[in-house]
């Protein structure tokens, strides 16, 4: 499931051009069991991947 969450976060950041805080909130819609801290961690990791290695590597 980690890869699904990262993929969704990267998609929202890269393809939808959503700001990080919006992605944190939107992940709650897709993965309601995640805590705020978990969502923030996934978004930060996805942001790093999108901006360093490219979204295709996720």
C-alpha positions as a printed Julia matrix, in Angstrom:
58×3 Matrix{Float64}:
   0.0    0.0     0.0
   2.94   2.34    0.55
   3.61   2.44   -3.18
  -0.06   3.27   -3.88
   0.03   6.17   -1.45
   3.3    7.48   -2.86
   2.02   7.12   -6.41
  -1.19   9.03   -5.59
   0.72  11.78   -3.81
   3.19  12.1    -6.69
   0.34  12.19   -9.2
  -1.39  14.99   -7.31
   1.86  16.95   -6.93
   3.25  16.44  -10.42
   0.36  15.89  -12.8
  -2.32  17.93  -11.03
   0.11  20.63   -9.83
  -1.48  20.62   -6.38
   0.35  22.36   -3.52
   1.78  20.11   -0.82
  -0.78  21.07    1.84
  -3.65  20.37   -0.57
  -2.19  16.94   -1.33
  -1.94  16.2     2.4
  -5.66  16.96    2.73
  -6.65  15.1    -0.44
  -4.86  11.92    0.64
  -7.34  11.74    3.5
 -10.1   11.24    0.89
  -8.26   8.3    -0.68
  -6.71   6.79    2.44
  -8.9    7.75    5.43
  -7.03   5.51    7.88
  -3.83   7.56    7.56
  -3.03  10.07   10.27
  -2.03  13.63    9.47
   1.59  12.84   10.31
   1.58   9.83    7.97
   0.02  11.85    5.14
   2.61  14.6     5.61
   5.41  12.03    5.51
   4.11  10.47    2.29
   3.72  13.86    0.64
   7.25  14.87    1.64
   8.64  11.63    0.25
   6.64  11.98   -2.97
   7.77  15.6    -3.32
  11.4   14.49   -3.03
  10.9   11.81   -5.67
   9.07  14.13   -8.06
  11.64  16.89   -7.75
  14.82  14.82   -7.68
  14.35  11.58   -9.56
  11.22  12.32  -11.57
   7.71  10.98  -11.14
   8.28   8.06  -13.5
  10.51   6.32  -10.96
   7.69   5.93   -8.43
